[in-house]
């Protein structure tokens, strides 16, 4: 609630806001920074569902829907603000689940060598949400499916390569960057009580203190930003690690597209594609074995996995329907959150959510979950899953979605 109120207030008073910095309290403490945000409070959500379960599945779904409405409203408020003001999110440490959605609300998204970015919701019986239907639909079908179905963790270089992050910064340099951003904001001039923002001031503070894409990595500040920054010890090593990591990530993205990008997504199809990659490219054996284990070790809910794949396809259709009408991505983000809210609320009402949360962070932490369906085929035959798949498949294609009124919130 505190975040929601803060973001909504910033959006209302944006004529007085020069920019917004979203970070953890320990983001300036170098390698000791533990987490930007590890996700939504699913333990509290489960508690609410169990306490208020007077209407069976429908009662649980209504409670989950209300809970998610508050969370998603905060994410949308931040995303909308980033369309008109610089919003810098510092993803140092763990960036997972709803934390990833919060991070993606920034117009400048910073990662460090401590960053761990992931969408692990299939392991707790729901599916990736918090706007991931929008932002993962832009990284390529195969890679998006891989990240959603396995909960795979990304580092700074992978996040940069996929466009999920815009800049990489050494953790030990974050404190300097934050100070330069504050200085940039303090020197903005106000007229008649309104801040007249030269957003380039904050942009330059970020660019001068960060390594971005391969082409942007170097010792030169952004045009017009002043003197070259004096690099601290270890900067060259950090840049080298980012460059090497991006190159490796781009190789793996191609592999994932070949394995997960096809129309057939059954376990046997994926397994056959993975084995094929191993034969064609023996050095790929390590990551192939890791993926095979992630898909077969029972840690992910099969029902969640097939719903997650359908959500991503829905996101791709929504993205295509908006064409060039949504440069800042706010409408796509809002539509994605709307679809995710209904989908995740329905999944949260099932036994798999309780099972997943209890085994991941609850009273049975560390135990292997016992899912309601043992595999994807069995999951698809479950009535509640079949209903969700039918609903997601009917999300309008083409211009039908573009004709919908611009989303204002989650009241409907």
Short mmCIF file of C-alpha atoms in Angstrom, two decimals:
data_model
loop_
_atom_site.label_atom_id
_atom_site.label_comp_id
_atom_site.label_asym_id
_atom_site.label_seq_id
_atom_site.Cartn_x
_atom_site.Cartn_y
_atom_site.Cartn_z
CA UNK A 1 0.00 0.00 0.00
CA UNK A 2 2.85 2.40 0.78
CA UNK A 3 4.33 1.90 -2.69
CA UNK A 4 0.93 2.33 -4.33
CA UNK A 5 0.32 5.60 -2.52
CA UNK A 6 3.84 6.86 -3.31
CA UNK A 7 3.64 6.06 -7.03
CA UNK A 8 0.11 7.42 -7.39
CA UNK A 9 1.13 10.63 -5.60
CA UNK A 10 4.14 11.02 -7.89
CA UNK A 11 1.91 10.52 -10.93
CA UNK A 12 -0.63 13.09 -9.70
CA UNK A 13 2.09 15.63 -8.89
CA UNK A 14 4.29 14.86 -11.87
CA UNK A 15 4.52 18.55 -12.77
CA UNK A 16 6.54 18.88 -9.53
CA UNK A 17 8.52 15.66 -9.96
CA UNK A 18 11.89 15.77 -11.72
CA UNK A 19 12.36 12.03 -11.66
CA UNK A 20 11.95 8.99 -9.47
CA UNK A 21 14.54 6.61 -8.06
CA UNK A 22 13.38 3.14 -6.98
CA UNK A 23 15.95 1.08 -5.11
CA UNK A 24 16.39 -1.10 -2.05
CA UNK A 25 17.62 0.47 1.17
CA UNK A 26 20.99 -1.25 0.79
CA UNK A 27 21.47 -0.57 -2.94
CA UNK A 28 24.46 1.66 -2.26
CA UNK A 29 26.29 -0.90 -0.16
CA UNK A 30 28.12 -2.64 -2.99
CA UNK A 31 28.23 -6.42 -3.03
CA UNK A 32 26.33 -6.51 0.27
CA UNK A 33 23.11 -5.47 -1.46
CA UNK A 34 20.83 -8.49 -1.08
CA UNK A 35 17.63 -7.73 -2.96
CA UNK A 36 15.84 -5.08 -4.97
CA UNK A 37 12.59 -7.00 -4.44
CA UNK A 38 12.18 -10.77 -4.16
CA UNK A 39 8.51 -10.76 -5.18
CA UNK A 40 4.99 -10.27 -3.92
CA UNK A 41 3.92 -11.39 -0.47
CA UNK A 42 2.45 -14.73 -1.55
CA UNK A 43 2.59 -16.07 1.99
CA UNK A 44 0.23 -13.32 3.15
CA UNK A 45 -1.99 -13.91 0.12
CA UNK A 46 -2.26 -17.60 0.98
CA UNK A 47 -3.10 -16.67 4.56
CA UNK A 48 -5.91 -14.42 3.38
CA UNK A 49 -7.24 -17.15 1.11
CA UNK A 50 -7.26 -19.73 3.91
CA UNK A 51 -8.82 -17.34 6.45
CA UNK A 52 -11.53 -16.05 4.15
CA UNK A 53 -12.35 -19.26 2.33
CA UNK A 54 -16.10 -19.20 2.87
CA UNK A 55 -17.11 -19.45 -0.76
CA UNK A 56 -14.92 -22.29 -1.99
CA UNK A 57 -12.91 -21.68 -5.13
CA UNK A 58 -14.98 -18.65 -6.13
CA UNK A 59 -14.43 -17.05 -2.72
CA UNK A 60 -10.69 -17.58 -2.95
CA UNK A 61 -10.58 -16.19 -6.47
CA UNK A 62 -12.36 -12.99 -5.41
CA UNK A 63 -9.92 -12.48 -2.53
CA UNK A 64 -6.93 -13.07 -4.79
CA UNK A 65 -8.34 -10.71 -7.39
CA UNK A 66 -8.63 -7.89 -4.83
CA UNK A 67 -5.11 -8.55 -3.53
CA UNK A 68 -3.63 -8.50 -7.03
CA UNK A 69 -5.56 -5.36 -7.96
CA UNK A 70 -3.68 -3.39 -5.31
CA UNK A 71 -0.30 -4.82 -6.28
CA UNK A 72 -0.81 -4.30 -10.00
CA UNK A 73 -2.14 -0.77 -9.54
CA UNK A 74 1.20 0.19 -8.00
CA UNK A 75 3.09 -1.37 -10.91
CA UNK A 76 0.92 0.41 -13.47
CA UNK A 77 1.24 3.77 -11.70
CA UNK A 78 5.03 3.49 -11.86
CA UNK A 79 4.99 2.44 -15.51
CA UNK A 80 2.71 5.36 -16.43
CA UNK A 81 4.98 7.82 -14.61
CA UNK A 82 8.01 6.48 -16.49
CA UNK A 83 6.36 7.54 -19.75
CA UNK A 84 6.60 11.22 -18.76
CA UNK A 85 9.44 11.38 -16.23
CA UNK A 86 12.76 9.57 -15.80
CA UNK A 87 12.20 6.59 -13.51
CA UNK A 88 15.42 4.83 -12.51
CA UNK A 89 15.14 1.36 -10.99
CA UNK A 90 18.29 -0.09 -9.43
CA UNK A 91 18.03 -3.88 -9.65
CA UNK A 92 20.90 -4.77 -7.37
CA UNK A 93 20.57 -8.22 -5.78
CA UNK A 94 17.45 -10.36 -6.20
CA UNK A 95 14.89 -9.14 -8.75
CA UNK A 96 12.16 -11.76 -8.94
CA UNK A 97 8.44 -12.12 -9.58
CA UNK A 98 6.56 -8.96 -8.70
CA UNK A 99 9.97 -7.42 -8.04
CA UNK A 100 10.78 -7.92 -11.72
CA UNK A 101 7.54 -6.15 -12.63
CA UNK A 102 8.51 -3.27 -10.37
CA UNK A 103 11.98 -3.14 -11.90
CA UNK A 104 10.56 -3.13 -15.44
CA UNK A 105 8.50 -0.04 -14.61
CA UNK A 106 11.67 2.03 -14.89
CA UNK A 107 12.66 3.90 -18.02
CA UNK A 108 16.31 3.42 -16.96
CA UNK A 109 16.83 -0.04 -15.50
CA UNK A 110 20.17 -0.69 -13.83
CA UNK A 111 21.70 -4.06 -12.98
CA UNK A 112 24.92 -5.03 -11.20
CA UNK A 113 27.08 -8.13 -10.85
CA UNK A 114 24.87 -9.07 -7.88
CA UNK A 115 21.65 -9.06 -9.93
CA UNK A 116 19.57 -12.23 -10.12
CA UNK A 117 16.53 -11.71 -12.36
CA UNK A 118 13.88 -14.45 -12.55
CA UNK A 119 10.18 -15.23 -12.86
CA UNK A 120 9.82 -18.35 -10.63
CA UNK A 121 6.04 -18.40 -10.18
CA UNK A 122 5.48 -21.81 -11.78
CA UNK A 123 7.22 -23.25 -8.72
CA UNK A 124 4.42 -21.98 -6.46
CA UNK A 125 1.47 -23.08 -8.57
CA UNK A 126 0.67 -19.83 -10.34
CA UNK A 127 2.40 -18.33 -13.39
CA UNK A 128 4.68 -15.38 -14.19
CA UNK A 129 2.76 -12.12 -13.84
CA UNK A 130 3.46 -8.54 -12.75
CA UNK A 131 3.50 -7.43 -16.39
CA UNK A 132 5.73 -10.25 -17.66
CA UNK A 133 3.13 -11.04 -20.31
CA UNK A 134 4.18 -7.69 -21.78
CA UNK A 135 7.91 -7.50 -21.17
CA UNK A 136 8.76 -11.16 -21.84
CA UNK A 137 6.79 -11.12 -25.09
CA UNK A 138 9.47 -8.76 -26.39
CA UNK A 139 12.49 -11.02 -25.81
CA UNK A 140 11.66 -13.73 -28.36
CA UNK A 141 9.21 -16.59 -28.11
CA UNK A 142 11.71 -19.32 -27.29
CA UNK A 143 13.64 -17.36 -24.68
CA UNK A 144 10.44 -16.11 -23.04
CA UNK A 145 9.08 -19.63 -22.75
CA UNK A 146 12.35 -20.89 -21.34
CA UNK A 147 12.38 -18.19 -18.65
CA UNK A 148 8.71 -18.69 -17.75
CA UNK A 149 8.58 -22.48 -17.72
CA UNK A 150 11.83 -23.09 -15.85
CA UNK A 151 12.18 -20.04 -13.60
CA UNK A 152 15.74 -19.69 -14.93
CA UNK A 153 17.86 -16.98 -13.34
CA UNK A 154 19.54 -14.23 -15.32
CA UNK A 155 22.58 -12.16 -14.43
CA UNK A 156 23.37 -8.60 -15.45
CA UNK A 157 24.74 -9.42 -18.91
CA UNK A 158 21.76 -11.59 -19.85
CA UNK A 159 19.33 -8.92 -18.68
CA UNK A 160 21.17 -6.33 -20.79
CA UNK A 161 21.28 -8.60 -23.83
CA UNK A 162 17.54 -9.28 -23.68
CA UNK A 163 16.66 -5.61 -23.21
CA UNK A 164 15.25 -6.24 -19.74
CA UNK A 165 17.89 -3.88 -18.33
CA UNK A 166 19.25 -0.73 -19.96
CA UNK A 167 22.52 -0.26 -18.05
CA UNK A 168 25.01 -2.33 -16.07
CA UNK A 169 26.80 -0.73 -13.13
CA UNK A 170 29.40 -2.21 -10.75
CA UNK A 171 27.80 -2.66 -7.35
CA UNK A 172 30.62 -0.71 -5.72
CA UNK A 173 29.83 2.26 -7.97
CA UNK A 174 26.11 2.52 -7.16
CA UNK A 175 26.64 4.98 -4.29
CA UNK A 176 28.49 7.38 -6.62
CA UNK A 177 25.78 7.08 -9.25
CA UNK A 178 23.02 7.78 -6.73
CA UNK A 179 24.82 10.89 -5.53
CA UNK A 180 25.25 12.20 -9.09
CA UNK A 181 21.57 11.60 -9.78
CA UNK A 182 20.59 13.51 -6.64
CA UNK A 183 22.85 16.36 -7.71
CA UNK A 184 21.29 16.39 -11.16
CA UNK A 185 17.82 16.60 -9.63
CA UNK A 186 18.72 19.29 -7.09
CA UNK A 187 20.02 21.65 -9.77
CA UNK A 188 16.83 21.68 -11.80
CA UNK A 189 15.11 25.04 -11.84
CA UNK A 190 11.50 25.57 -10.82
CA UNK A 191 9.16 28.18 -12.27
CA UNK A 192 5.83 29.02 -10.61
CA UNK A 193 6.10 25.98 -8.40
CA UNK A 194 6.60 23.58 -11.29
CA UNK A 195 9.77 21.67 -12.04
CA UNK A 196 10.98 22.25 -15.58
CA UNK A 197 12.87 19.07 -16.15
CA UNK A 198 15.74 18.58 -18.49
CA UNK A 199 15.51 14.81 -18.33
CA UNK A 200 18.89 14.66 -20.08
CA UNK A 201 20.49 15.66 -16.76
CA UNK A 202 19.37 12.46 -15.08
CA UNK A 203 19.94 10.42 -18.24
CA UNK A 204 23.51 11.66 -18.41
CA UNK A 205 24.12 10.83 -14.77
CA UNK A 206 23.09 7.26 -15.55
CA UNK A 207 24.94 7.01 -18.85
CA UNK A 208 28.20 8.38 -17.44
CA UNK A 209 28.21 5.86 -14.64
CA UNK A 210 27.08 2.74 -16.44
CA UNK A 211 27.84 0.26 -19.16
CA UNK A 212 24.88 -0.35 -21.43
CA UNK A 213 24.71 -2.41 -24.58
CA UNK A 214 27.91 -3.56 -26.30
CA UNK A 215 27.94 -0.43 -28.46
CA UNK A 216 27.47 1.83 -25.44
CA UNK A 217 30.23 0.37 -23.30
CA UNK A 218 33.16 2.76 -23.15
CA UNK A 219 34.76 5.56 -21.22
CA UNK A 220 32.84 8.42 -22.80
CA UNK A 221 29.89 10.15 -21.20
CA UNK A 222 26.71 10.89 -23.10
CA UNK A 223 26.84 13.94 -25.42
CA UNK A 224 26.75 17.22 -23.59
CA UNK A 225 27.20 15.66 -20.16
CA UNK A 226 30.52 17.23 -19.27
CA UNK A 227 33.83 15.69 -18.34
CA UNK A 228 34.66 12.03 -18.60
CA UNK A 229 34.05 10.17 -15.37
CA UNK A 230 37.11 9.04 -13.44
CA UNK A 231 36.73 5.26 -13.44
CA UNK A 232 37.38 3.39 -10.24
CA UNK A 233 39.60 0.36 -9.94
CA UNK A 234 37.97 -2.71 -11.42
CA UNK A 235 35.85 -0.89 -14.01
CA UNK A 236 37.65 -2.43 -17.00
CA UNK A 237 37.19 -5.91 -15.55
CA UNK A 238 33.50 -5.25 -15.03
CA UNK A 239 33.08 -4.04 -18.60
CA UNK A 240 34.90 -7.08 -19.93
CA UNK A 241 32.65 -9.40 -17.94
CA UNK A 242 29.54 -7.66 -19.27
CA UNK A 243 30.74 -7.86 -22.89
CA UNK A 244 31.64 -11.55 -22.57
CA UNK A 245 28.37 -12.28 -20.82
CA UNK A 246 26.34 -10.55 -23.52
CA UNK A 247 28.06 -12.57 -26.24
CA UNK A 248 27.35 -15.82 -24.39
CA UNK A 249 23.75 -14.77 -23.75
CA UNK A 250 23.16 -14.03 -27.44
CA UNK A 251 24.40 -17.53 -28.30
CA UNK A 252 22.05 -19.12 -25.77
CA UNK A 253 19.12 -17.02 -26.99
CA UNK A 254 19.51 -18.64 -30.41
CA UNK A 255 19.59 -22.06 -28.79
CA UNK A 256 16.45 -21.36 -26.77
CA UNK A 257 14.57 -20.10 -29.81
CA UNK A 258 15.31 -23.35 -31.62
CA UNK A 259 14.25 -25.48 -28.65
CA UNK A 260 11.26 -23.57 -27.29
CA UNK A 261 10.20 -21.35 -30.19
CA UNK A 262 8.20 -23.83 -32.26
CA UNK A 263 4.45 -24.36 -32.33
CA UNK A 264 4.79 -27.77 -30.66
CA UNK A 265 5.51 -27.40 -26.95
CA UNK A 266 4.88 -30.85 -25.51
CA UNK A 267 7.49 -32.38 -23.18
CA UNK A 268 8.56 -34.88 -25.83
CA UNK A 269 8.97 -32.08 -28.41
CA UNK A 270 11.16 -30.02 -26.10
CA UNK A 271 13.19 -33.04 -24.97
CA UNK A 272 13.80 -34.09 -28.58
CA UNK A 273 14.87 -30.56 -29.52
CA UNK A 274 17.23 -30.39 -26.55
CA UNK A 275 18.83 -33.72 -27.41
CA UNK A 276 19.19 -32.52 -31.00
CA UNK A 277 21.05 -29.42 -29.82
CA UNK A 278 23.36 -31.59 -27.75
CA UNK A 279 24.27 -33.72 -30.78
CA UNK A 280 24.80 -30.73 -33.08
CA UNK A 281 26.81 -28.82 -30.52
CA UNK A 282 28.52 -30.98 -27.85
CA UNK A 283 29.63 -27.92 -25.82
CA UNK A 284 25.93 -27.22 -25.28
CA UNK A 285 25.60 -30.40 -23.21
CA UNK A 286 25.94 -28.54 -19.92
CA UNK A 287 23.06 -26.14 -20.42
CA UNK A 288 20.94 -28.82 -22.13
CA UNK A 289 21.24 -31.06 -19.07
CA UNK A 290 20.36 -28.15 -16.79
CA UNK A 291 17.22 -27.37 -18.80
CA UNK A 292 16.16 -31.02 -18.99
CA UNK A 293 16.47 -31.31 -15.23
CA UNK A 294 14.52 -28.10 -14.66
CA UNK A 295 11.67 -29.42 -16.79
CA UNK A 296 11.57 -32.90 -15.27
CA UNK A 297 12.48 -32.54 -11.59
CA UNK A 298 8.90 -31.83 -10.50
CA UNK A 299 9.71 -28.43 -9.04
CA UNK A 300 7.38 -26.59 -11.46
CA UNK A 301 3.61 -27.03 -11.63
CA UNK A 302 2.65 -28.55 -15.02
CA UNK A 303 -0.65 -26.65 -14.93
CA UNK A 304 1.20 -23.39 -14.34
CA UNK A 305 3.63 -24.12 -17.16
CA UNK A 306 1.03 -24.59 -19.88
CA UNK A 307 -0.90 -21.53 -18.69
CA UNK A 308 2.35 -19.54 -18.69
CA UNK A 309 3.01 -20.50 -22.32
CA UNK A 310 -0.52 -19.45 -23.29
CA UNK A 311 -0.08 -16.12 -21.50
CA UNK A 312 3.08 -15.39 -23.47
CA UNK A 313 1.31 -16.08 -26.76
CA UNK A 314 -1.49 -13.79 -25.58
CA UNK A 315 1.11 -11.11 -24.83
CA UNK A 316 2.56 -11.41 -28.33
CA UNK A 317 -0.89 -10.90 -29.84
CA UNK A 318 -1.56 -7.89 -27.63
CA UNK A 319 1.82 -6.42 -28.59
CA UNK A 320 1.06 -6.88 -32.30
CA UNK A 321 -2.42 -5.39 -31.94
CA UNK A 322 -1.09 -2.14 -30.54
CA UNK A 323 1.49 -1.73 -33.32
CA UNK A 324 3.11 1.71 -33.01
CA UNK A 325 0.33 3.27 -30.93
CA UNK A 326 2.02 2.57 -27.62
CA UNK A 327 5.60 3.85 -27.78
CA UNK A 328 6.04 3.94 -23.99
CA UNK A 329 4.49 0.50 -23.55
CA UNK A 330 1.96 1.69 -20.97
CA UNK A 331 -1.13 0.35 -22.74
CA UNK A 332 0.49 -3.02 -23.35
CA UNK A 333 1.56 -3.18 -19.70
CA UNK A 334 -1.97 -2.32 -18.54
CA UNK A 335 -3.60 -4.90 -20.80
CA UNK A 336 -1.10 -7.53 -19.68
CA UNK A 337 -1.82 -6.82 -16.01
CA UNK A 338 -5.56 -7.06 -16.65
CA UNK A 339 -5.23 -10.50 -18.23
CA UNK A 340 -2.74 -11.66 -15.61
CA UNK A 341 -4.94 -10.58 -12.73
CA UNK A 342 -7.82 -12.78 -13.83
CA UNK A 343 -5.52 -15.68 -14.71
CA UNK A 344 -3.44 -15.63 -11.53
CA UNK A 345 -6.50 -15.13 -9.32
CA UNK A 346 -8.01 -18.28 -10.82
CA UNK A 347 -4.79 -20.25 -10.28
CA UNK A 348 -4.43 -18.95 -6.72
CA UNK A 349 -7.81 -20.48 -5.93
CA UNK A 350 -6.53 -23.97 -6.77
CA UNK A 351 -4.81 -26.49 -4.52
CA UNK A 352 -1.55 -26.11 -6.46
CA UNK A 353 -0.99 -22.59 -5.13
CA UNK A 354 -1.29 -23.69 -1.52
CA UNK A 355 0.94 -26.68 -2.23
CA UNK A 356 3.58 -24.59 -3.97
CA UNK A 357 3.75 -21.85 -1.33
CA UNK A 358 3.89 -24.30 1.57
CA UNK A 359 6.76 -26.22 -0.03
CA UNK A 360 8.67 -23.13 -1.18
CA UNK A 361 8.45 -20.81 1.83
CA UNK A 362 5.82 -22.24 4.17
CA UNK A 363 5.55 -24.92 6.83
CA UNK A 364 6.85 -27.64 4.48
CA UNK A 365 9.74 -25.63 3.06
CA UNK A 366 12.18 -27.86 1.23
CA UNK A 367 9.71 -30.66 0.51
CA UNK A 368 8.97 -31.69 -3.07
CA UNK A 369 5.50 -30.42 -4.05
CA UNK A 370 2.78 -32.85 -5.05
CA UNK A 371 1.00 -31.17 -7.96
CA UNK A 372 -2.59 -31.86 -8.98
CA UNK A 373 -1.40 -33.00 -12.42
CA UNK A 374 1.78 -35.02 -13.02
CA UNK A 375 2.49 -33.71 -16.51
CA UNK A 376 1.33 -31.25 -19.17
CA UNK A 377 -1.12 -33.64 -20.81
CA UNK A 378 -2.87 -34.35 -17.53
CA UNK A 379 -2.84 -30.66 -16.65
CA UNK A 380 -4.52 -29.68 -19.91
CA UNK A 381 -7.42 -32.02 -19.15
CA UNK A 382 -8.21 -30.35 -15.83
CA UNK A 383 -11.46 -28.31 -16.21
CA UNK A 384 -10.08 -25.16 -14.57
CA UNK A 385 -6.96 -25.24 -16.75
CA UNK A 386 -8.94 -25.94 -19.92
CA UNK A 387 -11.20 -22.98 -19.12
CA UNK A 388 -8.22 -20.66 -18.68
CA UNK A 389 -6.62 -21.86 -21.91
CA UNK A 390 -9.88 -21.21 -23.75
CA UNK A 391 -10.15 -17.71 -22.28
CA UNK A 392 -6.55 -16.80 -23.11
CA UNK A 393 -6.90 -18.12 -26.64
CA UNK A 394 -9.88 -15.82 -27.21
CA UNK A 395 -8.03 -12.60 -26.32
CA UNK A 396 -8.64 -10.41 -29.42
CA UNK A 397 -6.21 -10.48 -32.28
CA UNK A 398 -5.31 -7.55 -34.52
CA UNK A 399 -7.10 -4.23 -34.30
CA UNK A 400 -9.84 -5.49 -32.01
CA UNK A 401 -7.65 -4.95 -28.98
CA UNK A 402 -6.40 -1.59 -30.24
CA UNK A 403 -9.98 -0.27 -30.39
CA UNK A 404 -10.50 -0.85 -26.69
CA UNK A 405 -10.52 2.28 -24.49
CA UNK A 406 -7.20 3.22 -22.98
CA UNK A 407 -6.92 1.39 -19.63
CA UNK A 408 -7.22 3.62 -16.57
CA UNK A 409 -6.95 1.05 -13.81
CA UNK A 410 -8.36 -2.18 -12.55
CA UNK A 411 -11.86 -1.32 -11.48
CA UNK A 412 -13.59 -3.42 -14.11
#
